[in-house]
PDB file of C-alpha atoms in Angstrom:
ATOM      1  CA  MET A   1      30.430  61.189  73.169  1.00 71.00           C
ATOM      2  CA  ALA A   2      28.836  64.531  73.955  1.00 86.00           C
ATOM      3  CA  ILE A   3      29.098  65.691  77.554  1.00 94.00           C
ATOM      4  CA  ARG A   4      25.667  65.888  79.183  1.00 97.00           C
ATOM      5  CA  LYS A   5      24.817  68.928  81.290  1.00 97.00           C
ATOM      6  CA  VAL A   6      23.210  68.276  84.689  1.00 98.00           C
ATOM      7  CA  LEU A   7      21.592  71.232  86.456  1.00 98.00           C
ATOM      8  CA  ILE A   8      20.642  70.876  90.123  1.00 98.00           C
ATOM      9  CA  VAL A   9      18.198  73.497  91.388  1.00 97.00           C
ATOM     10  CA  CYS A  10      18.875  74.882  94.872  1.00 97.00           C
ATOM     11  CA  PHE A  11      16.473  76.895  97.022  1.00 96.00           C
ATOM     12  CA  GLU A  12      15.955  77.920 100.627  1.00 95.00           C
ATOM     13  CA  GLY A  13      14.952  74.910 102.732  1.00 95.00           C
ATOM     14  CA  VAL A  14      16.168  72.317 100.215  1.00 96.00           C
ATOM     15  CA  GLN A  15      16.960  68.811 101.501  1.00 94.00           C
ATOM     16  CA  SER A  16      20.759  68.575 101.457  1.00 95.00           C
ATOM     17  CA  LEU A  17      20.966  64.850 100.673  1.00 94.00           C
ATOM     18  CA  ASP A  18      18.612  65.294  97.713  1.00 94.00           C
ATOM     19  CA  VAL A  19      21.230  67.639  96.261  1.00 96.00           C
ATOM     20  CA  THR A  20      24.416  65.837  97.237  1.00 95.00           C
ATOM     21  CA  GLY A  21      23.206  62.255  96.739  1.00 94.00           C
ATOM     22  CA  ALA A  22      22.397  62.696  93.062  1.00 94.00           C
ATOM     23  CA  LEU A  23      25.413  64.972  92.575  1.00 96.00           C
ATOM     24  CA  GLU A  24      27.751  62.265  93.918  1.00 96.00           C
ATOM     25  CA  VAL A  25      26.291  59.726  91.479  1.00 95.00           C
ATOM     26  CA  PHE A  26      26.939  61.891  88.414  1.00 97.00           C
ATOM     27  CA  ALA A  27      30.351  62.956  89.721  1.00 97.00           C
ATOM     28  CA  GLY A  28      31.131  59.309  90.448  1.00 96.00           C
ATOM     29  CA  ALA A  29      30.354  58.431  86.849  1.00 96.00           C
ATOM     30  CA  ASN A  30      32.959  60.977  85.745  1.00 96.00           C
ATOM     31  CA  THR A  31      35.488  59.461  88.160  1.00 96.00           C
ATOM     32  CA  ALA A  32      34.756  55.936  86.916  1.00 94.00           C
ATOM     33  CA  ARG A  33      35.307  57.016  83.326  1.00 95.00           C
ATOM     34  CA  GLY A  34      38.465  58.888  84.262  1.00 94.00           C
ATOM     35  CA  SER A  35      39.927  55.707  85.771  1.00 93.00           C
ATOM     36  CA  LEU A  36      39.579  54.147  82.317  1.00 93.00           C
ATOM     37  CA  GLY A  37      41.191  57.093  80.567  1.00 94.00           C
ATOM     38  CA  LEU A  38      37.851  58.334  79.217  1.00 94.00           C
ATOM     39  CA  GLU A  39      36.499  61.872  79.086  1.00 95.00           C
ATOM     40  CA  PRO A  40      33.911  62.990  81.692  1.00 96.00           C
ATOM     41  CA  ALA A  41      30.306  62.237  80.801  1.00 97.00           C
ATOM     42  CA  TYR A  42      28.714  65.080  82.771  1.00 98.00           C
ATOM     43  CA  THR A  43      29.142  68.703  83.696  1.00 97.00           C
ATOM     44  CA  ILE A  44      27.279  69.318  86.937  1.00 98.00           C
ATOM     45  CA  THR A  45      26.024  72.768  87.900  1.00 98.00           C
ATOM     46  CA  THR A  46      24.218  73.916  91.041  1.00 98.00           C
ATOM     47  CA  ALA A  47      22.179  77.107  90.686  1.00 98.00           C
ATOM     48  CA  SER A  48      19.667  79.184  92.622  1.00 97.00           C
ATOM     49  CA  LEU A  49      17.596  82.305  92.058  1.00 97.00           C
ATOM     50  CA  GLY A  50      20.115  85.085  91.698  1.00 97.00           C
ATOM     51  CA  GLY A  51      22.902  82.638  92.505  1.00 97.00           C
ATOM     52  CA  GLN A  52      22.245  83.290  96.197  1.00 97.00           C
ATOM     53  CA  PRO A  53      23.470  80.955  98.983  1.00 97.00           C
ATOM     54  CA  VAL A  54      20.712  78.770 100.415  1.00 97.00           C
ATOM     55  CA  ARG A  55      20.279  77.135 103.795  1.00 96.00           C
ATOM     56  CA  THR A  56      19.124  73.539 103.710  1.00 95.00           C
ATOM     57  CA  SER A  57      16.413  72.034 105.893  1.00 93.00           C
ATOM     58  CA  SER A  58      19.139  70.693 108.214  1.00 93.00           C
ATOM     59  CA  GLY A  59      20.847  74.076 108.518  1.00 94.00           C
ATOM     60  CA  LEU A  60      23.739  73.390 106.153  1.00 95.00           C
ATOM     61  CA  GLN A  61      24.521  76.328 103.881  1.00 96.00           C
ATOM     62  CA  ILE A  62      25.069  75.633 100.188  1.00 96.00           C
ATOM     63  CA  VAL A  63      26.666  78.204  97.896  1.00 97.00           C
ATOM     64  CA  PRO A  64      25.464  77.413  94.353  1.00 97.00           C
ATOM     65  CA  GLU A  65      27.793  78.034  91.446  1.00 97.00           C
ATOM     66  CA  THR A  66      25.564  80.381  89.500  1.00 97.00           C
ATOM     67  CA  ASP A  67      22.227  82.074  88.848  1.00 98.00           C
ATOM     68  CA  LEU A  68      19.465  79.922  87.367  1.00 97.00           C
ATOM     69  CA  ASP A  69      18.908  82.549  84.680  1.00 95.00           C
ATOM     70  CA  SER A  70      22.490  82.240  83.441  1.00 95.00           C
ATOM     71  CA  VAL A  71      22.620  78.482  82.795  1.00 94.00           C
ATOM     72  CA  GLU A  72      22.564  76.866  79.375  1.00 90.00           C
ATOM     73  CA  ASP A  73      19.873  74.383  78.380  1.00 94.00           C
ATOM     74  CA  PRO A  74      20.486  71.284  80.545  1.00 96.00           C
ATOM     75  CA  ASP A  75      20.218  67.677  79.491  1.00 97.00           C
ATOM     76  CA  VAL A  76      19.079  66.716  82.998  1.00 97.00           C
ATOM     77  CA  LEU A  77      17.197  69.203  85.173  1.00 98.00           C
ATOM     78  CA  LEU A  78      17.135  67.893  88.749  1.00 97.00           C
ATOM     79  CA  VAL A  79      14.729  69.380  91.294  1.00 97.00           C
ATOM     80  CA  PRO A  80      15.425  68.285  94.889  1.00 96.00           C
ATOM     81  CA  GLY A  81      12.898  68.152  97.695  1.00 95.00           C
ATOM     82  CA  GLY A  82      12.489  70.407 100.688  1.00 91.00           C
ATOM     83  CA  LEU A  83       9.928  72.500 102.542  1.00 81.00           C
ATOM     84  CA  GLY A  84       8.023  69.350 103.481  1.00 76.00           C
ATOM     85  CA  GLY A  85       5.765  69.733 100.469  1.00 77.00           C
ATOM     86  CA  GLY A  86       5.006  73.376 101.241  1.00 85.00           C
ATOM     87  CA  ARG A  87       4.581  76.069  98.618  1.00 89.00           C
ATOM     88  CA  HIS A  88       7.668  77.349  96.845  1.00 94.00           C
ATOM     89  CA  ASP A  89       8.802  80.840  95.928  1.00 95.00           C
ATOM     90  CA  PRO A  90       6.571  81.902  92.993  1.00 96.00           C
ATOM     91  CA  ARG A  91       9.686  83.083  91.146  1.00 97.00           C
ATOM     92  CA  LEU A  92      11.165  79.598  91.388  1.00 97.00           C
ATOM     93  CA  VAL A  93       7.909  77.987  90.254  1.00 97.00           C
ATOM     94  CA  ALA A  94       7.826  80.321  87.267  1.00 97.00           C
ATOM     95  CA  TRP A  95      11.446  79.534  86.391  1.00 97.00           C
ATOM     96  CA  VAL A  96      10.790  75.775  86.453  1.00 97.00           C
ATOM     97  CA  ARG A  97       7.599  76.196  84.407  1.00 96.00           C
ATOM     98  CA  ASP A  98       9.371  78.300  81.785  1.00 95.00           C
ATOM     99  CA  ASN A  99      12.597  76.312  81.568  1.00 95.00           C
ATOM    100  CA  ALA A 100      11.830  72.621  82.164  1.00 94.00           C
ATOM    101  CA  GLY A 101      10.938  72.218  78.506  1.00 92.00           C
ATOM    102  CA  ARG A 102      14.543  73.035  77.601  1.00 93.00           C
ATOM    103  CA  ALA A 103      15.781  69.876  79.340  1.00 96.00           C
ATOM    104  CA  ARG A 104      15.795  66.417  77.831  1.00 95.00           C
ATOM    105  CA  GLN A 105      14.998  64.917  81.236  1.00 96.00           C
ATOM    106  CA  THR A 106      13.360  66.552  84.231  1.00 97.00           C
ATOM    107  CA  VAL A 107      13.879  64.733  87.515  1.00 96.00           C
ATOM    108  CA  SER A 108      12.506  65.325  90.996  1.00 96.00           C
ATOM    109  CA  VAL A 109      13.754  63.865  94.245  1.00 95.00           C
ATOM    110  CA  CYS A 110      11.425  63.413  97.216  1.00 93.00           C
ATOM    111  CA  THR A 111       9.069  66.406  97.617  1.00 94.00           C
ATOM    112  CA  GLY A 112      10.594  68.068  94.565  1.00 96.00           C
ATOM    113  CA  ALA A 113       7.509  66.592  92.877  1.00 96.00           C
ATOM    114  CA  PHE A 114       5.469  69.378  94.533  1.00 96.00           C
ATOM    115  CA  LEU A 115       7.560  72.002  92.750  1.00 97.00           C
ATOM    116  CA  LEU A 116       7.065  70.246  89.410  1.00 97.00           C
ATOM    117  CA  ALA A 117       3.334  70.000  90.090  1.00 97.00           C
ATOM    118  CA  GLU A 118       3.114  73.679  91.073  1.00 97.00           C
ATOM    119  CA  ALA A 119       4.782  74.470  87.747  1.00 97.00           C
ATOM    120  CA  GLY A 120       2.071  72.488  85.925  1.00 97.00           C
ATOM    121  CA  LEU A 121       4.414  69.778  84.673  1.00 97.00           C
ATOM    122  CA  LEU A 122       2.788  66.705  86.228  1.00 97.00           C
ATOM    123  CA  ALA A 123      -0.826  66.951  85.054  1.00 96.00           C
ATOM    124  CA  GLY A 124      -1.943  63.580  83.691  1.00 96.00           C
ATOM    125  CA  ARG A 125       1.312  61.893  84.663  1.00 95.00           C
ATOM    126  CA  ARG A 126       2.119  58.984  86.958  1.00 93.00           C
ATOM    127  CA  VAL A 127       4.468  60.134  89.735  1.00 94.00           C
ATOM    128  CA  THR A 128       5.681  59.361  93.221  1.00 93.00           C
ATOM    129  CA  THR A 129       7.168  61.208  96.171  1.00 93.00           C
ATOM    130  CA  HIS A 130       8.152  60.514  99.774  1.00 90.00           C
ATOM    131  CA  TRP A 131       5.603  58.133 101.311  1.00 85.00           C
ATOM    132  CA  ALA A 132       4.711  60.666 104.019  1.00 86.00           C
ATOM    133  CA  HIS A 133       3.645  63.233 101.406  1.00 91.00           C
ATOM    134  CA  CYS A 134       1.894  61.074  98.789  1.00 91.00           C
ATOM    135  CA  ALA A 135      -1.586  61.766 100.150  1.00 91.00           C
ATOM    136  CA  ALA A 136      -0.950  65.528 100.309  1.00 94.00           C
ATOM    137  CA  LEU A 137       0.365  65.573  96.731  1.00 95.00           C
ATOM    138  CA  ALA A 138      -2.682  63.658  95.467  1.00 96.00           C
ATOM    139  CA  GLU A 139      -5.101  65.901  97.368  1.00 96.00           C
ATOM    140  CA  ARG A 140      -3.490  69.147  96.311  1.00 96.00           C
ATOM    141  CA  PHE A 141      -3.016  68.138  92.670  1.00 97.00           C
ATOM    142  CA  PRO A 142      -5.919  65.819  91.758  1.00 96.00           C
ATOM    143  CA  GLU A 143      -4.905  65.899  88.096  1.00 97.00           C
ATOM    144  CA  VAL A 144      -1.740  63.961  89.010  1.00 96.00           C
ATOM    145  CA  GLU A 145      -1.751  60.164  89.444  1.00 94.00           C
ATOM    146  CA  VAL A 146       0.299  59.590  92.603  1.00 93.00           C
ATOM    147  CA  LEU A 147       1.736  56.110  93.129  1.00 89.00           C
ATOM    148  CA  THR A 148       2.472  55.446  96.780  1.00 83.00           C
ATOM    149  CA  GLU A 149       4.730  52.388  96.574  1.00 77.00           C
ATOM    150  CA  PRO A 150       7.448  52.745  93.888  1.00 81.00           C
ATOM    151  CA  ILE A 151      10.805  54.259  94.780  1.00 83.00           C
ATOM    152  CA  PHE A 152      10.842  56.021  91.431  1.00 87.00           C
ATOM    153  CA  VAL A 153       8.577  56.432  88.424  1.00 89.00           C
ATOM    154  CA  GLN A 154       9.598  57.362  84.886  1.00 89.00           C
ATOM    155  CA  ASP A 155       6.829  58.854  82.756  1.00 92.00           C
ATOM    156  CA  GLY A 156       8.137  60.136  79.457  1.00 92.00           C
ATOM    157  CA  ALA A 157      10.706  62.894  79.915  1.00 94.00           C
ATOM    158  CA  ILE A 158       9.772  63.368  83.589  1.00 96.00           C
ATOM    159  CA  SER A 159      10.968  61.120  86.400  1.00 95.00           C
ATOM    160  CA  THR A 160      10.029  61.382  90.071  1.00 95.00           C
ATOM    161  CA  SER A 161      11.496  59.557  93.041  1.00 92.00           C
ATOM    162  CA  ALA A 162      10.540  58.787  96.606  1.00 88.00           C
ATOM    163  CA  GLY A 163      12.287  60.052  99.702  1.00 81.00           C
ATOM    164  CA  VAL A 164      15.935  61.017 100.041  1.00 73.00           C
ATOM    165  CA  THR A 165      18.055  57.959  99.110  1.00 83.00           C
ATOM    166  CA  ALA A 166      15.595  57.003  96.337  1.00 85.00           C
ATOM    167  CA  GLY A 167      17.093  59.943  94.440  1.00 88.00           C
ATOM    168  CA  ILE A 168      20.369  58.005  94.398  1.00 90.00           C
ATOM    169  CA  ASP A 169      18.549  55.007  92.916  1.00 86.00           C
ATOM    170  CA  LEU A 170      17.023  57.182  90.205  1.00 89.00           C
ATOM    171  CA  ALA A 171      20.347  58.891  89.442  1.00 92.00           C
ATOM    172  CA  LEU A 172      22.008  55.468  89.122  1.00 90.00           C
ATOM    173  CA  ALA A 173      19.238  54.394  86.751  1.00 88.00           C
ATOM    174  CA  ILE A 174      19.888  57.484  84.620  1.00 93.00           C
ATOM    175  CA  VAL A 175      23.639  56.797  84.576  1.00 94.00           C
ATOM    176  CA  GLU A 176      22.977  53.183  83.613  1.00 90.00           C
ATOM    177  CA  ASP A 177      20.721  54.351  80.781  1.00 91.00           C
ATOM    178  CA  HIS A 178      23.322  56.878  79.558  1.00 95.00           C
ATOM    179  CA  LEU A 179      26.580  54.991  80.114  1.00 94.00           C
ATOM    180  CA  GLY A 180      25.741  51.344  80.676  1.00 91.00           C
ATOM    181  CA  ARG A 181      25.580  48.937  83.577  1.00 82.00           C
ATOM    182  CA  ASP A 182      29.332  48.695  84.181  1.00 86.00           C
ATOM    183  CA  THR A 183      29.695  52.427  84.879  1.00 91.00           C
ATOM    184  CA  ALA A 184      26.609  52.479  87.094  1.00 88.00           C
ATOM    185  CA  LEU A 185      27.924  49.444  88.971  1.00 84.00           C
ATOM    186  CA  ALA A 186      31.279  51.140  89.534  1.00 88.00           C
ATOM    187  CA  VAL A 187      29.504  54.186  90.997  1.00 90.00           C
ATOM    188  CA  ALA A 188      27.269  52.031  93.199  1.00 84.00           C
ATOM    189  CA  ARG A 189      30.260  50.126  94.538  1.00 82.00           C
ATOM    190  CA  HIS A 190      32.059  53.360  95.350  1.00 87.00           C
ATOM    191  CA  LEU A 191      29.014  54.698  97.203  1.00 85.00           C
ATOM    192  CA  VAL A 192      28.425  51.290  98.843  1.00 73.00           C
ATOM    193  CA  VAL A 193      24.820  51.057  97.666  1.00 71.00           C
ATOM    194  CA  PHE A 194      22.868  48.629  95.505  1.00 58.00           C
ATOM    195  CA  LEU A 195      23.509  49.024  91.777  1.00 55.00           C
ATOM    196  CA  ARG A 196      19.987  50.215  91.886  1.00 49.00           C
ATOM    197  CA  ARG A 197      16.734  49.101  93.382  1.00 53.00           C
ATOM    198  CA  PRO A 198      14.269  48.746  90.515  1.00 50.00           C
ATOM    199  CA  GLY A 199      11.846  51.630  90.357  1.00 46.00           C
ATOM    200  CA  GLY A 200       8.875  49.365  90.984  1.00 49.00           C
ATOM    201  CA  GLN A 201      10.315  48.124  94.250  1.00 49.00           C
ATOM    202  CA  ALA A 202       8.247  49.226  97.221  1.00 51.00           C
ATOM    203  CA  GLN A 203       9.459  52.153  99.349  1.00 46.00           C
ATOM    204  CA  PHE A 204       9.189  49.881 102.377  1.00 42.00           C
ATOM    205  CA  SER A 205       9.890  46.219 102.965  1.00 44.00           C
ATOM    206  CA  VAL A 206       6.965  44.301 104.440  1.00 47.00           C
ATOM    207  CA  GLN A 207       8.517  44.466 107.904  1.00 45.00           C
ATOM    208  CA  LEU A 208       8.904  48.245 107.722  1.00 45.00           C
ATOM    209  CA  ALA A 209       5.453  48.770 106.215  1.00 45.00           C
ATOM    210  CA  THR A 210       3.737  46.772 108.958  1.00 48.00           C
ATOM    211  CA  GLN A 211       3.787  47.111 112.715  1.00 51.00           C
ATOM    212  CA  MET A 212       6.235  45.132 114.804  1.00 56.00           C
ATOM    213  CA  ALA A 213       4.405  43.115 117.420  1.00 54.00           C
ATOM    214  CA  GLN A 214       4.843  44.103 121.060  1.00 61.00           C
ATOM    215  CA  ARG A 215       4.642  40.582 122.444  1.00 68.00           C
ATOM    216  CA  GLU A 216       8.008  38.902 122.089  1.00 78.00           C
ATOM    217  CA  PRO A 217       6.689  35.493 120.878  1.00 84.00           C
ATOM    218  CA  VAL A 218       4.669  37.144 118.091  1.00 86.00           C
ATOM    219  CA  ARG A 219       7.548  39.450 117.188  1.00 83.00           C
ATOM    220  CA  GLU A 220       9.911  36.474 116.966  1.00 88.00           C
ATOM    221  CA  VAL A 221       7.456  34.729 114.656  1.00 90.00           C
ATOM    222  CA  GLN A 222       7.433  37.778 112.392  1.00 87.00           C
ATOM    223  CA  GLN A 223      11.209  37.650 112.103  1.00 84.00           C
ATOM    224  CA  TRP A 224      11.212  33.891 111.590  1.00 90.00           C
ATOM    225  CA  VAL A 225       8.686  34.147 108.742  1.00 91.00           C
ATOM    226  CA  ALA A 226      10.873  36.709 106.950  1.00 86.00           C
ATOM    227  CA  GLU A 227      13.932  34.449 107.270  1.00 88.00           C
ATOM    228  CA  HIS A 228      12.195  31.179 106.310  1.00 92.00           C
ATOM    229  CA  PRO A 229       9.658  31.861 103.508  1.00 93.00           C
ATOM    230  CA  ASN A 230       9.935  28.264 102.230  1.00 93.00           C
ATOM    231  CA  SER A 231       8.971  26.687 105.572  1.00 94.00           C
ATOM    232  CA  ASP A 232       5.549  25.566 106.799  1.00 95.00           C
ATOM    233  CA  LEU A 233       3.959  28.952 107.538  1.00 95.00           C
ATOM    234  CA  SER A 234       0.454  27.749 108.259  1.00 96.00           C
ATOM    235  CA  VAL A 235      -1.363  29.348 111.175  1.00 95.00           C
ATOM    236  CA  GLU A 236      -1.084  26.110 113.104  1.00 96.00           C
ATOM    237  CA  ALA A 237       2.702  25.904 112.639  1.00 95.00           C
ATOM    238  CA  LEU A 238       3.237  29.558 113.527  1.00 95.00           C
ATOM    239  CA  ALA A 239       0.933  29.347 116.534  1.00 94.00           C
ATOM    240  CA  GLN A 240       2.923  26.371 117.833  1.00 95.00           C
ATOM    241  CA  ARG A 241       6.139  28.387 117.431  1.00 92.00           C
ATOM    242  CA  ALA A 242       4.588  31.196 119.510  1.00 92.00           C
ATOM    243  CA  SER A 243       3.276  28.691 122.109  1.00 93.00           C
ATOM    244  CA  LEU A 244      -0.294  29.865 121.531  1.00 92.00           C
ATOM    245  CA  SER A 245      -3.419  28.203 120.246  1.00 95.00           C
ATOM    246  CA  PRO A 246      -4.200  28.958 116.565  1.00 95.00           C
ATOM    247  CA  ARG A 247      -7.132  31.119 117.643  1.00 95.00           C
ATOM    248  CA  GLN A 248      -5.096  33.057 120.229  1.00 94.00           C
ATOM    249  CA  PHE A 249      -2.219  33.484 117.772  1.00 93.00           C
ATOM    250  CA  THR A 250      -4.430  34.764 114.943  1.00 94.00           C
ATOM    251  CA  ARG A 251      -6.113  37.258 117.237  1.00 93.00           C
ATOM    252  CA  ALA A 252      -2.830  38.489 118.772  1.00 91.00           C
ATOM    253  CA  PHE A 253      -1.007  38.657 115.420  1.00 90.00           C
ATOM    254  CA  SER A 254      -3.793  40.575 113.695  1.00 90.00           C
ATOM    255  CA  ALA A 255      -4.098  43.052 116.548  1.00 88.00           C
ATOM    256  CA  GLU A 256      -0.366  43.721 116.900  1.00 85.00           C
ATOM    257  CA  VAL A 257       0.822  43.528 113.274  1.00 84.00           C
ATOM    258  CA  GLY A 258      -2.210  45.087 111.639  1.00 85.00           C
ATOM    259  CA  MET A 259      -3.079  42.195 109.315  1.00 87.00           C
ATOM    260  CA  PRO A 260      -3.900  38.473 109.601  1.00 92.00           C
ATOM    261  CA  PRO A 261      -0.950  36.049 109.603  1.00 93.00           C
ATOM    262  CA  GLY A 262      -1.934  34.568 106.241  1.00 93.00           C
ATOM    263  CA  ARG A 263      -1.798  37.951 104.504  1.00 91.00           C
ATOM    264  CA  TYR A 264       1.541  38.740 106.156  1.00 91.00           C
ATOM    265  CA  VAL A 265       2.975  35.443 104.914  1.00 94.00           C
ATOM    266  CA  ASP A 266       1.687  36.187 101.402  1.00 93.00           C
ATOM    267  CA  ARG A 267       3.434  39.574 101.376  1.00 89.00           C
ATOM    268  CA  ILE A 268       6.687  38.177 102.766  1.00 91.00           C
ATOM    269  CA  ARG A 269       6.775  35.441 100.111  1.00 94.00           C
ATOM    270  CA  VAL A 270       6.033  37.838  97.260  1.00 91.00           C
ATOM    271  CA  GLU A 271       8.740  40.216  98.508  1.00 86.00           C
ATOM    272  CA  ALA A 272      11.261  37.359  98.715  1.00 90.00           C
ATOM    273  CA  ALA A 273      10.350  36.214  95.206  1.00 92.00           C
ATOM    274  CA  ARG A 274      10.628  39.761  93.839  1.00 87.00           C
ATOM    275  CA  ARG A 275      14.149  40.094  95.219  1.00 82.00           C
ATOM    276  CA  GLN A 276      15.209  36.852  93.547  1.00 89.00           C
ATOM    277  CA  LEU A 277      13.578  37.821  90.250  1.00 89.00           C
ATOM    278  CA  GLU A 278      15.413  41.151  90.338  1.00 78.00           C
ATOM    279  CA  ASP A 279      18.826  39.984  91.533  1.00 78.00           C
ATOM    280  CA  THR A 280      19.374  36.336  90.520  1.00 86.00           C
ATOM    281  CA  LYS A 281      19.353  34.091  87.464  1.00 90.00           C
ATOM    282  CA  HIS A 282      17.370  31.387  89.239  1.00 93.00           C
ATOM    283  CA  SER A 283      14.551  29.873  87.229  1.00 94.00           C
ATOM    284  CA  ILE A 284      10.915  30.598  88.051  1.00 95.00           C
ATOM    285  CA  GLU A 285      10.612  27.019  89.311  1.00 95.00           C
ATOM    286  CA  GLU A 286      13.581  27.416  91.661  1.00 96.00           C
ATOM    287  CA  ILE A 287      12.285  30.701  93.019  1.00 96.00           C
ATOM    288  CA  ALA A 288       8.806  29.291  93.577  1.00 96.00           C
ATOM    289  CA  ASP A 289      10.347  26.456  95.595  1.00 95.00           C
ATOM    290  CA  ASP A 290      12.737  28.746  97.526  1.00 95.00           C
ATOM    291  CA  CYS A 291       9.885  31.064  98.508  1.00 95.00           C
ATOM    292  CA  GLY A 292       7.486  28.382  99.684  1.00 95.00           C
ATOM    293  CA  TYR A 293       4.993  28.347  96.837  1.00 95.00           C
ATOM    294  CA  GLY A 294       5.382  24.720  95.897  1.00 89.00           C
ATOM    295  CA  THR A 295       4.300  25.317  92.300  1.00 95.00           C
ATOM    296  CA  THR A 296       4.968  28.038  89.753  1.00 95.00           C
ATOM    297  CA  GLU A 297       1.220  28.411  89.256  1.00 96.00           C
ATOM    298  CA  ALA A 298       0.735  29.262  92.944  1.00 95.00           C
ATOM    299  CA  MET A 299       3.438  31.946  92.665  1.00 96.00           C
ATOM    300  CA  ARG A 300       1.933  33.256  89.424  1.00 95.00           C
ATOM    301  CA  ARG A 301      -1.486  33.650  91.062  1.00 94.00           C
ATOM    302  CA  ALA A 302       0.064  35.442  94.053  1.00 93.00           C
ATOM    303  CA  PHE A 303       1.938  37.854  91.771  1.00 91.00           C
ATOM    304  CA  LEU A 304      -1.119  38.621  89.654  1.00 90.00           C
ATOM    305  CA  ARG A 305      -3.136  39.289  92.808  1.00 87.00           C
ATOM    306  CA  MET A 306      -0.553  41.415  94.663  1.00 84.00           C
ATOM    307  CA  VAL A 307       1.798  42.856  92.016  1.00 80.00           C
ATOM    308  CA  GLY A 308      -0.468  42.960  88.969  1.00 79.00           C
ATOM    309  CA  VAL A 309       1.882  41.059  86.624  1.00 81.00           C
ATOM    310  CA  ALA A 310       3.134  37.473  86.289  1.00 90.00           C
ATOM    311  CA  PRO A 311       6.627  36.629  87.641  1.00 92.00           C
ATOM    312  CA  ALA A 312       8.207  36.343  84.179  1.00 91.00           C
ATOM    313  CA  GLU A 313       6.849  39.735  83.137  1.00 86.00           C
ATOM    314  CA  TYR A 314       8.046  41.247  86.424  1.00 84.00           C
ATOM    315  CA  ARG A 315      11.533  39.922  85.715  1.00 85.00           C
ATOM    316  CA  ARG A 316      11.474  41.300  82.154  1.00 80.00           C
ATOM    317  CA  ARG A 317      10.631  44.751  83.496  1.00 70.00           C
ATOM    318  CA  PHE A 318      13.170  44.870  86.302  1.00 66.00           C
ATOM    319  CA  GLN A 319      15.976  42.652  85.047  1.00 63.00           C
ATOM    320  CA  PRO A 320      15.942  43.424  81.307  1.00 53.00           C
ATOM    321  CA  SER A 321      19.287  41.699  80.697  1.00 57.00           C
ATOM    322  CA  PHE A 322      17.863  38.334  81.838  1.00 53.00           C
ATOM    323  CA  VAL A 323      17.371  35.763  79.066  1.00 56.00           C
ATOM    324  CA  PRO A 324      14.579  33.374  80.106  1.00 57.00           C
ATOM    325  CA  SER A 325      14.855  29.656  79.536  1.00 54.00           C
ATOM    326  CA  LEU A 326      12.579  28.001  77.015  1.00 46.00           C
ATOM    327  CA  GLY A 327       9.015  27.901  78.244  1.00 50.00           C
ATOM    328  CA  GLU A 328       9.555  30.183  81.258  1.00 56.00           C
ATOM    329  CA  SER A 329       6.410  32.173  82.021  1.00 49.00           C
TER     330      SER A 329
END
């Protein structure tokens, strides 16, 4: 097989983990193949304007291998984040604008999406970036459709990922696409990360996306709900667990968590079901029961309302190797 060329762009203020995280994934793929007596799959090059050393946002100095103007056409052009979404060196923007078309795949990590947008590459595309910068990206580049939840988005030849470690997820997805699941799994095991979180998975779990209650009884109920999605999670049952009246509990929960208990339960159950659809071979019926829905129709309605697709379609998108049983929908 032909060796694919990966070019990682470096610049002053770049996020170091955006560079090294993806680099370790591609290098890990080479190591995994070498252990099987196979040739490397990637050549990996770091480059900057003029080949100059750059200082990362954390103060680490990186010495790139070469000048951006001296590199051959890459198969994968990877643009890391940095500068907190600020404006980039016009020379760098011009280089990306003039050279991205030479790559088969152009990839951004975190706020690297701003550099791609400045270069005019994201107009009319669906993209994502670090959750803290999604609003700024959408406001500054209204021609770009910014998705706030996914950890990465692939739109044609351009892929964008959310903050920092999401670049590892995207790099693993690229390796899996190029070399297959076994190689990607070997890399993930070496790095001690998930094989990959599906791109449509939210940047935050429900517990991270919502507030943690200050009152200990309410906070304990939050944790209990997450650990027992198939239990009786009615307001009355949860209020009894918190030693409050249903009215007191609803008022306290809504004020401290930022949403009513019923909506929180809905989100927890959908998140639990999504994980099982992504990671297990359990049937839709089993998952509906495990996650407290009672019926597959109740889970289907919840998915259509909150995710936009039915459970079976969600599984087809994010676990493509799964073969559904007859009649599963």
